[in-house]
mmCIF file of C-alpha atoms and ligand atoms in Angstrom:
data_model
loop_
_atom_site.group_PDB
_atom_site.id
_atom_site.type_symbol
_atom_site.label_atom_id
_atom_site.label_comp_id
_atom_site.label_asym_id
_atom_site.label_seq_id
_atom_site.Cartn_x
_atom_site.Cartn_y
_atom_site.Cartn_z
ATOM 1 C CA MET A 1 -0.029 0.097 -0.318
ATOM 2 C CA PRO A 2 2.974 2.236 0.877
ATOM 3 C CA ALA A 3 4.071 2.093 -2.469
ATOM 4 C CA ARG A 4 1.128 2.281 -4.215
ATOM 5 C CA ARG A 5 0.023 5.781 -1.994
ATOM 6 C CA ALA A 6 3.445 6.992 -3.583
ATOM 7 C CA GLN A 7 2.628 5.600 -7.177
ATOM 8 C CA GLN A 8 0.062 5.011 -8.721
ATOM 9 C CA GLU A 9 0.014 1.872 -11.469
ATOM 10 C CA ASP A 10 -2.675 0.335 -13.215
ATOM 11 C CA ASP A 11 -3.860 -1.999 -10.700
ATOM 12 C CA LEU A 12 -6.878 -2.089 -7.751
ATOM 13 C CA ILE A 13 -5.301 -0.956 -4.696
ATOM 14 C CA SER A 14 -4.407 2.355 -6.525
ATOM 15 C CA VAL A 15 -8.180 2.320 -7.346
ATOM 16 C CA LEU A 16 -8.701 1.778 -3.477
ATOM 17 C CA VAL A 17 -5.621 4.658 -2.270
ATOM 18 C CA GLN A 18 -7.225 6.876 -3.846
ATOM 19 C CA ALA A 19 -10.831 6.460 -3.151
ATOM 20 C CA GLU A 20 -12.879 8.159 -0.493
ATOM 21 C CA VAL A 21 -16.019 7.274 1.715
ATOM 22 C CA ALA A 22 -18.731 8.553 4.078
ATOM 23 C CA ASP A 23 -18.340 7.832 7.455
ATOM 24 C CA GLU A 24 -22.382 7.789 9.001
ATOM 25 C CA ASP A 25 -21.586 11.170 10.055
ATOM 26 C CA GLY A 26 -20.931 12.169 6.993
ATOM 27 C CA THR A 27 -17.402 12.858 7.522
ATOM 28 C CA ARG A 28 -15.423 11.799 4.531
ATOM 29 C CA HIS A 29 -12.248 9.867 4.031
ATOM 30 C CA VAL A 30 -9.550 7.656 2.081
ATOM 31 C CA LEU A 31 -9.328 4.793 3.590
ATOM 32 C CA THR A 32 -6.848 3.670 5.281
ATOM 33 C CA ASP A 33 -4.369 0.732 4.840
ATOM 34 C CA GLU A 34 -6.694 -1.189 7.402
ATOM 35 C CA GLU A 35 -9.598 -0.719 5.448
ATOM 36 C CA ILE A 36 -7.759 -0.975 2.388
ATOM 37 C CA LEU A 37 -6.235 -4.845 3.418
ATOM 38 C CA GLY A 38 -9.849 -5.997 4.689
ATOM 39 C CA PHE A 39 -11.442 -5.061 1.590
ATOM 40 C CA ALA A 40 -8.521 -7.252 -0.207
ATOM 41 C CA PHE A 41 -8.935 -9.825 2.126
ATOM 42 C CA ILE A 42 -13.017 -9.553 1.564
ATOM 43 C CA LEU A 43 -12.616 -9.733 -2.366
ATOM 44 C CA LEU A 44 -10.134 -13.078 -2.191
ATOM 45 C CA ALA A 45 -12.880 -14.791 0.056
ATOM 46 C CA ALA A 46 -15.519 -13.751 -1.654
ATOM 47 C CA GLY A 47 -13.694 -14.588 -5.238
ATOM 48 C CA SER A 48 -12.327 -17.430 -4.440
ATOM 49 C CA GLY A 49 -14.474 -20.208 -2.942
ATOM 50 C CA THR A 50 -17.435 -19.482 -5.068
ATOM 51 C CA THR A 51 -17.171 -19.311 -8.126
ATOM 52 C CA TRP A 52 -16.167 -22.709 -8.950
ATOM 53 C CA LYS A 53 -18.273 -24.223 -6.379
ATOM 54 C CA GLN A 54 -20.455 -22.541 -8.239
ATOM 55 C CA MET A 55 -19.704 -24.018 -11.683
ATOM 56 C CA GLY A 56 -19.041 -27.840 -10.405
ATOM 57 C CA ILE A 57 -22.865 -26.934 -8.448
ATOM 58 C CA THR A 58 -23.665 -26.115 -12.707
ATOM 59 C CA MET A 59 -21.646 -28.708 -14.675
ATOM 60 C CA LEU A 60 -23.197 -31.516 -12.266
ATOM 61 C CA ALA A 61 -26.748 -30.606 -12.848
ATOM 62 C CA LEU A 62 -25.784 -30.484 -16.704
ATOM 63 C CA LEU A 63 -24.599 -33.681 -15.992
ATOM 64 C CA GLU A 64 -27.620 -35.321 -14.516
ATOM 65 C CA HIS A 65 -30.174 -33.381 -17.181
ATOM 66 C CA PRO A 66 -28.494 -34.953 -20.419
ATOM 67 C CA GLU A 67 -30.882 -33.466 -22.447
ATOM 68 C CA TRP A 68 -29.976 -30.234 -20.876
ATOM 69 C CA LEU A 69 -26.040 -30.653 -21.707
ATOM 70 C CA ALA A 70 -26.708 -31.264 -25.318
ATOM 71 C CA ARG A 71 -28.962 -28.504 -25.553
ATOM 72 C CA VAL A 72 -26.031 -26.482 -24.019
ATOM 73 C CA THR A 73 -23.530 -27.893 -26.534
ATOM 74 C CA ASP A 74 -25.531 -27.173 -29.274
ATOM 75 C CA ASP A 75 -27.094 -23.489 -28.489
ATOM 76 C CA PRO A 76 -24.465 -22.511 -25.697
ATOM 77 C CA THR A 77 -26.413 -19.163 -25.442
ATOM 78 C CA LEU A 78 -28.262 -21.363 -23.161
ATOM 79 C CA LEU A 79 -25.874 -21.363 -20.708
ATOM 80 C CA ARG A 80 -27.936 -18.117 -19.281
ATOM 81 C CA PRO A 81 -30.383 -19.510 -17.884
ATOM 82 C CA VAL A 82 -28.928 -23.154 -17.243
ATOM 83 C CA ILE A 83 -26.529 -20.963 -15.240
ATOM 84 C CA GLU A 84 -28.746 -18.640 -13.944
ATOM 85 C CA GLU A 85 -31.270 -21.941 -12.874
ATOM 86 C CA ALA A 86 -28.485 -23.234 -10.984
ATOM 87 C CA LEU A 87 -27.801 -20.288 -8.785
ATOM 88 C CA ARG A 88 -31.504 -20.489 -7.690
ATOM 89 C CA TRP A 89 -31.644 -24.350 -7.373
ATOM 90 C CA GLN A 90 -28.424 -24.946 -5.515
ATOM 91 C CA PRO A 91 -26.886 -21.146 -4.803
ATOM 92 C CA THR A 92 -23.031 -21.923 -3.040
ATOM 93 C CA ASP A 93 -23.982 -19.441 -0.424
ATOM 94 C CA PRO A 94 -27.702 -20.963 0.634
ATOM 95 C CA ALA A 95 -27.180 -18.621 4.041
ATOM 96 C CA PHE A 96 -25.809 -14.788 5.344
ATOM 97 C CA ALA A 97 -26.323 -14.141 8.987
ATOM 98 C CA ARG A 98 -27.084 -10.105 10.304
ATOM 99 C CA TYR A 99 -26.642 -8.843 12.732
ATOM 100 C CA VAL A 100 -30.220 -6.654 13.807
ATOM 101 C CA VAL A 101 -29.414 -3.533 14.943
ATOM 102 C CA SER A 102 -32.943 -2.603 16.382
ATOM 103 C CA ASP A 103 -35.857 -3.721 17.629
ATOM 104 C CA THR A 104 -37.866 -5.161 14.587
ATOM 105 C CA THR A 105 -41.177 -7.200 13.525
ATOM 106 C CA LEU A 106 -40.683 -9.168 10.376
ATOM 107 C CA ALA A 107 -43.661 -11.558 9.304
ATOM 108 C CA GLY A 108 -44.863 -11.013 12.840
ATOM 109 C CA VAL A 109 -41.775 -12.470 14.238
ATOM 110 C CA GLU A 110 -40.072 -10.101 16.943
ATOM 111 C CA ILE A 111 -36.939 -9.573 16.595
ATOM 112 C CA PRO A 112 -34.732 -7.957 19.310
ATOM 113 C CA ALA A 113 -31.543 -5.449 18.701
ATOM 114 C CA GLY A 114 -28.661 -7.586 18.736
ATOM 115 C CA ALA A 115 -30.217 -10.521 17.962
ATOM 116 C CA VAL A 116 -28.106 -12.596 14.776
ATOM 117 C CA ILE A 117 -30.613 -14.624 12.048
ATOM 118 C CA HIS A 118 -29.903 -16.337 9.114
ATOM 119 C CA THR A 119 -30.730 -15.465 6.414
ATOM 120 C CA VAL A 120 -31.668 -18.412 4.481
ATOM 121 C CA PHE A 121 -31.152 -17.144 0.662
ATOM 122 C CA GLY A 122 -31.441 -21.239 -0.251
ATOM 123 C CA ALA A 123 -35.233 -20.837 1.071
ATOM 124 C CA ALA A 124 -36.136 -18.729 -0.712
ATOM 125 C CA ASN A 125 -35.061 -20.009 -4.418
ATOM 126 C CA ARG A 126 -37.275 -22.010 -3.545
ATOM 127 C CA ASP A 127 -40.729 -20.708 -2.051
ATOM 128 C CA PRO A 128 -43.543 -22.288 -4.240
ATOM 129 C CA ALA A 129 -45.462 -19.009 -3.762
ATOM 130 C CA ARG A 130 -42.641 -17.542 -6.085
ATOM 131 C CA TRP A 131 -40.973 -21.013 -8.066
ATOM 132 C CA ASP A 132 -43.140 -23.821 -10.022
ATOM 133 C CA ASN A 133 -42.272 -27.199 -8.765
ATOM 134 C CA PRO A 134 -39.328 -25.986 -7.103
ATOM 135 C CA ASP A 135 -37.403 -28.550 -6.118
ATOM 136 C CA VAL A 136 -36.539 -29.624 -10.085
ATOM 137 C CA PHE A 137 -33.521 -27.779 -12.039
ATOM 138 C CA ASP A 138 -35.506 -26.937 -14.661
ATOM 139 C CA PRO A 139 -33.676 -24.440 -16.682
ATOM 140 C CA GLY A 140 -37.023 -24.116 -19.117
ATOM 141 C CA ARG A 141 -38.619 -21.661 -16.360
ATOM 142 C CA PRO A 142 -39.378 -17.991 -16.931
ATOM 143 C CA LEU A 143 -36.179 -16.200 -16.148
ATOM 144 C CA GLN A 144 -36.946 -14.115 -12.517
ATOM 145 C CA THR A 145 -34.937 -12.639 -9.899
ATOM 146 C CA HIS A 146 -33.751 -14.906 -7.542
ATOM 147 C CA LEU A 147 -30.995 -14.691 -4.185
ATOM 148 C CA GLY A 148 -28.356 -16.703 -5.633
ATOM 149 C CA PHE A 149 -26.114 -13.950 -5.406
ATOM 150 C CA GLY A 150 -27.902 -12.192 -2.732
ATOM 151 C CA GLY A 151 -29.907 -8.931 -2.328
ATOM 152 C CA GLY A 152 -30.317 -5.259 -1.824
ATOM 153 C CA ARG A 153 -27.287 -3.285 -0.755
ATOM 154 C CA HIS A 154 -24.748 -6.115 0.118
ATOM 155 C CA ILE A 155 -25.604 -7.808 -3.266
ATOM 156 C CA CYS A 156 -22.319 -10.083 -4.931
ATOM 157 C CA LEU A 157 -19.791 -7.143 -6.035
ATOM 158 C CA GLY A 158 -18.681 -10.092 -7.927
ATOM 159 C CA MET A 159 -21.777 -11.455 -9.526
ATOM 160 C CA HIS A 160 -21.328 -9.563 -13.220
ATOM 161 C CA VAL A 161 -17.737 -12.137 -13.347
ATOM 162 C CA ALA A 162 -18.679 -14.513 -11.609
ATOM 163 C CA ARG A 163 -21.859 -15.294 -14.698
ATOM 164 C CA THR A 164 -19.134 -14.886 -17.345
ATOM 165 C CA GLU A 165 -16.693 -17.022 -15.594
ATOM 166 C CA ILE A 166 -18.544 -19.875 -15.655
ATOM 167 C CA THR A 167 -19.651 -18.965 -18.694
ATOM 168 C CA THR A 168 -16.501 -19.021 -20.379
ATOM 169 C CA ALA A 169 -15.216 -21.876 -18.258
ATOM 170 C CA ILE A 170 -18.406 -23.818 -19.250
ATOM 171 C CA ALA A 171 -18.397 -23.260 -22.479
ATOM 172 C CA GLY A 172 -14.920 -24.086 -22.853
ATOM 173 C CA ILE A 173 -15.471 -27.382 -20.946
ATOM 174 C CA LEU A 174 -18.180 -28.126 -23.759
ATOM 175 C CA GLN A 175 -16.555 -27.168 -26.868
ATOM 176 C CA ARG A 176 -12.929 -28.862 -25.791
ATOM 177 C CA LEU A 177 -14.132 -32.706 -24.076
ATOM 178 C CA PRO A 178 -16.897 -33.984 -26.750
ATOM 179 C CA ASP A 179 -19.893 -36.360 -25.202
ATOM 180 C CA LEU A 180 -18.476 -35.582 -21.501
ATOM 181 C CA ARG A 181 -20.470 -37.261 -19.312
ATOM 182 C CA LEU A 182 -20.566 -38.936 -15.383
ATOM 183 C CA ASP A 183 -17.870 -41.653 -15.038
ATOM 184 C CA PRO A 184 -20.574 -44.337 -14.317
ATOM 185 C CA ASP A 185 -18.475 -46.135 -12.257
ATOM 186 C CA ALA A 186 -17.063 -43.380 -9.519
ATOM 187 C CA PRO A 187 -19.256 -42.823 -6.773
ATOM 188 C CA PRO A 188 -22.218 -40.820 -7.579
ATOM 189 C CA PRO A 189 -20.852 -37.102 -7.005
ATOM 190 C CA LYS A 190 -22.789 -35.066 -3.165
ATOM 191 C CA ILE A 191 -24.216 -31.092 -3.171
ATOM 192 C CA THR A 192 -22.388 -30.934 0.362
ATOM 193 C CA GLY A 193 -22.139 -27.606 2.806
ATOM 194 C CA MET A 194 -23.863 -25.034 4.483
ATOM 195 C CA TYR A 195 -21.417 -21.896 3.365
ATOM 196 C CA GLU A 196 -19.641 -22.602 -0.136
ATOM 197 C CA ARG A 197 -21.216 -25.226 -1.049
ATOM 198 C CA GLY A 198 -20.964 -27.725 -4.123
ATOM 199 C CA PRO A 199 -19.622 -31.192 -5.054
ATOM 200 C CA THR A 200 -16.180 -32.880 -3.437
ATOM 201 C CA ALA A 201 -15.688 -34.447 -7.168
ATOM 202 C CA VAL A 202 -17.415 -34.402 -10.418
ATOM 203 C CA PRO A 203 -16.329 -37.539 -12.494
ATOM 204 C CA VAL A 204 -16.619 -37.968 -15.727
ATOM 205 C CA LEU A 205 -15.805 -39.665 -19.109
ATOM 206 C CA TRP A 206 -15.606 -38.208 -22.392
ATOM 207 C CA ASP A 207 -14.429 -39.195 -26.316
ATOM 208 C CA PRO A 208 -10.988 -37.859 -27.390
ATOM 209 C CA ALA A 209 -11.366 -35.708 -30.162
HETATM 210 C C1 LIG B 301 -20.937 -17.881 -8.327
HETATM 211 C C2 LIG B 301 -20.862 -16.923 -7.343
HETATM 212 C C3 LIG B 301 -20.808 -16.748 -6.213
HETATM 213 C C4 LIG B 301 -21.180 -16.193 -5.667
HETATM 214 C C5 LIG B 301 -22.795 -17.300 -5.659
HETATM 215 C C6 LIG B 301 -21.730 -15.110 -4.300
HETATM 216 C C7 LIG B 301 -22.907 -14.706 -3.745
HETATM 217 C C8 LIG B 301 -22.729 -14.323 -2.518
HETATM 218 C C9 LIG B 301 -23.698 -13.485 -1.990
HETATM 219 C C10 LIG B 301 -24.936 -14.447 -1.672
HETATM 220 C C11 LIG B 301 -23.561 -12.398 -1.613
HETATM 221 C C12 LIG B 301 -24.251 -11.261 -0.505
HETATM 222 C C13 LIG B 301 -23.940 -11.863 1.242
HETATM 223 C C14 LIG B 301 -24.508 -10.887 2.221
HETATM 224 O O1 LIG B 301 -25.657 -10.487 1.855
HETATM 225 O O2 LIG B 301 -24.277 -11.029 2.938
HETATM 226 C C15 LIG B 301 -22.047 -12.133 -1.943
HETATM 227 C C16 LIG B 301 -21.726 -11.181 -1.393
HETATM 228 C C17 LIG B 301 -20.226 -10.404 -1.992
HETATM 229 N N1 LIG B 301 -19.977 -10.899 -3.003
HETATM 230 FE FE1 LIG B 301 -20.118 -12.631 -3.666
HETATM 231 N N2 LIG B 301 -20.832 -14.640 -5.208
HETATM 232 C C18 LIG B 301 -19.939 -14.990 -6.040
HETATM 233 C C19 LIG B 301 -18.292 -14.665 -6.708
HETATM 234 C C20 LIG B 301 -18.062 -13.408 -6.220
HETATM 235 C C21 LIG B 301 -17.184 -12.969 -6.741
HETATM 236 C C22 LIG B 301 -15.992 -13.614 -7.635
HETATM 237 C C23 LIG B 301 -16.422 -11.628 -6.075
HETATM 238 C C24 LIG B 301 -14.965 -10.920 -5.945
HETATM 239 C C25 LIG B 301 -14.244 -11.048 -7.238
HETATM 240 C C26 LIG B 301 -17.491 -11.840 -5.137
HETATM 241 C C27 LIG B 301 -17.207 -10.831 -4.287
HETATM 242 C C28 LIG B 301 -18.306 -10.088 -2.571
HETATM 243 C C29 LIG B 301 -18.585 -9.750 -2.429
HETATM 244 C C30 LIG B 301 -17.160 -8.352 -2.288
HETATM 245 C C31 LIG B 301 -19.539 -9.759 -1.251
HETATM 246 C C32 LIG B 301 -20.121 -8.757 -0.187
HETATM 247 C C33 LIG B 301 -20.410 -7.694 -0.778
HETATM 248 C C34 LIG B 301 -21.344 -6.759 0.550
HETATM 249 O O3 LIG B 301 -21.038 -6.457 1.638
HETATM 250 O O4 LIG B 301 -21.704 -5.338 -0.179
HETATM 251 N N3 LIG B 301 -18.391 -12.441 -4.822
HETATM 252 N N4 LIG B 301 -21.525 -13.108 -3.003
#
């Protein structure tokens, strides 16, 4: 950071050393070294474990639904609804905690200040009032907003880069590995975990080109 404060380069730290934030009382200040370090840690943690796990979930969903695997192989533009449906059906981050700052009543439930609540985006993504047959992976369903990337002021900062990475990676895999299929002799993949959820392994076979 001291080096970037002395001389800016074409990188994120250089942007951050010049950035200003407003405190709650409106006072503006440039970010301290601790704030920049904290932001870099958040980006590293939030951006590294999530995308590859969500990509694994999406690949597994395709491999378990060969009709969709065939369709996206023929027409990669279908990856968009496939990726969004995988984010709805099995988000890698299905739950996040919130610290309650003031006494609140939510859907008739009284929540005192100081409580910690766990908002389960994964459950909202399967709310039968919003989604028909919510437990079914169906990229053909009408596109609607979901909470796979959260919502509101803390919505995922990296959602567009994550979508781009997953699209690029899966399109590349489908193009380069013909007749990709689950290995029938390997243990069936399982999606596990509450945070950074994903399949532990997705063993596959393909035909050499
Ligand atoms: C498919 C991949 C990803 C998924 C499913 C995902 C999911 C989420 C979710 C659900 C939240 C909301 C957390 C909350 O409400 O407390 C979030 C926040 C965040 N994500 Fe992602 N994320 C992904 C990839 C990334 C990437 C690649 C980056 C960075 C390059 C990133 C950076 C962040 C940051 C910084 C936040 C905090 C935003 C804030 O609190 O204002 N995420 N992400």
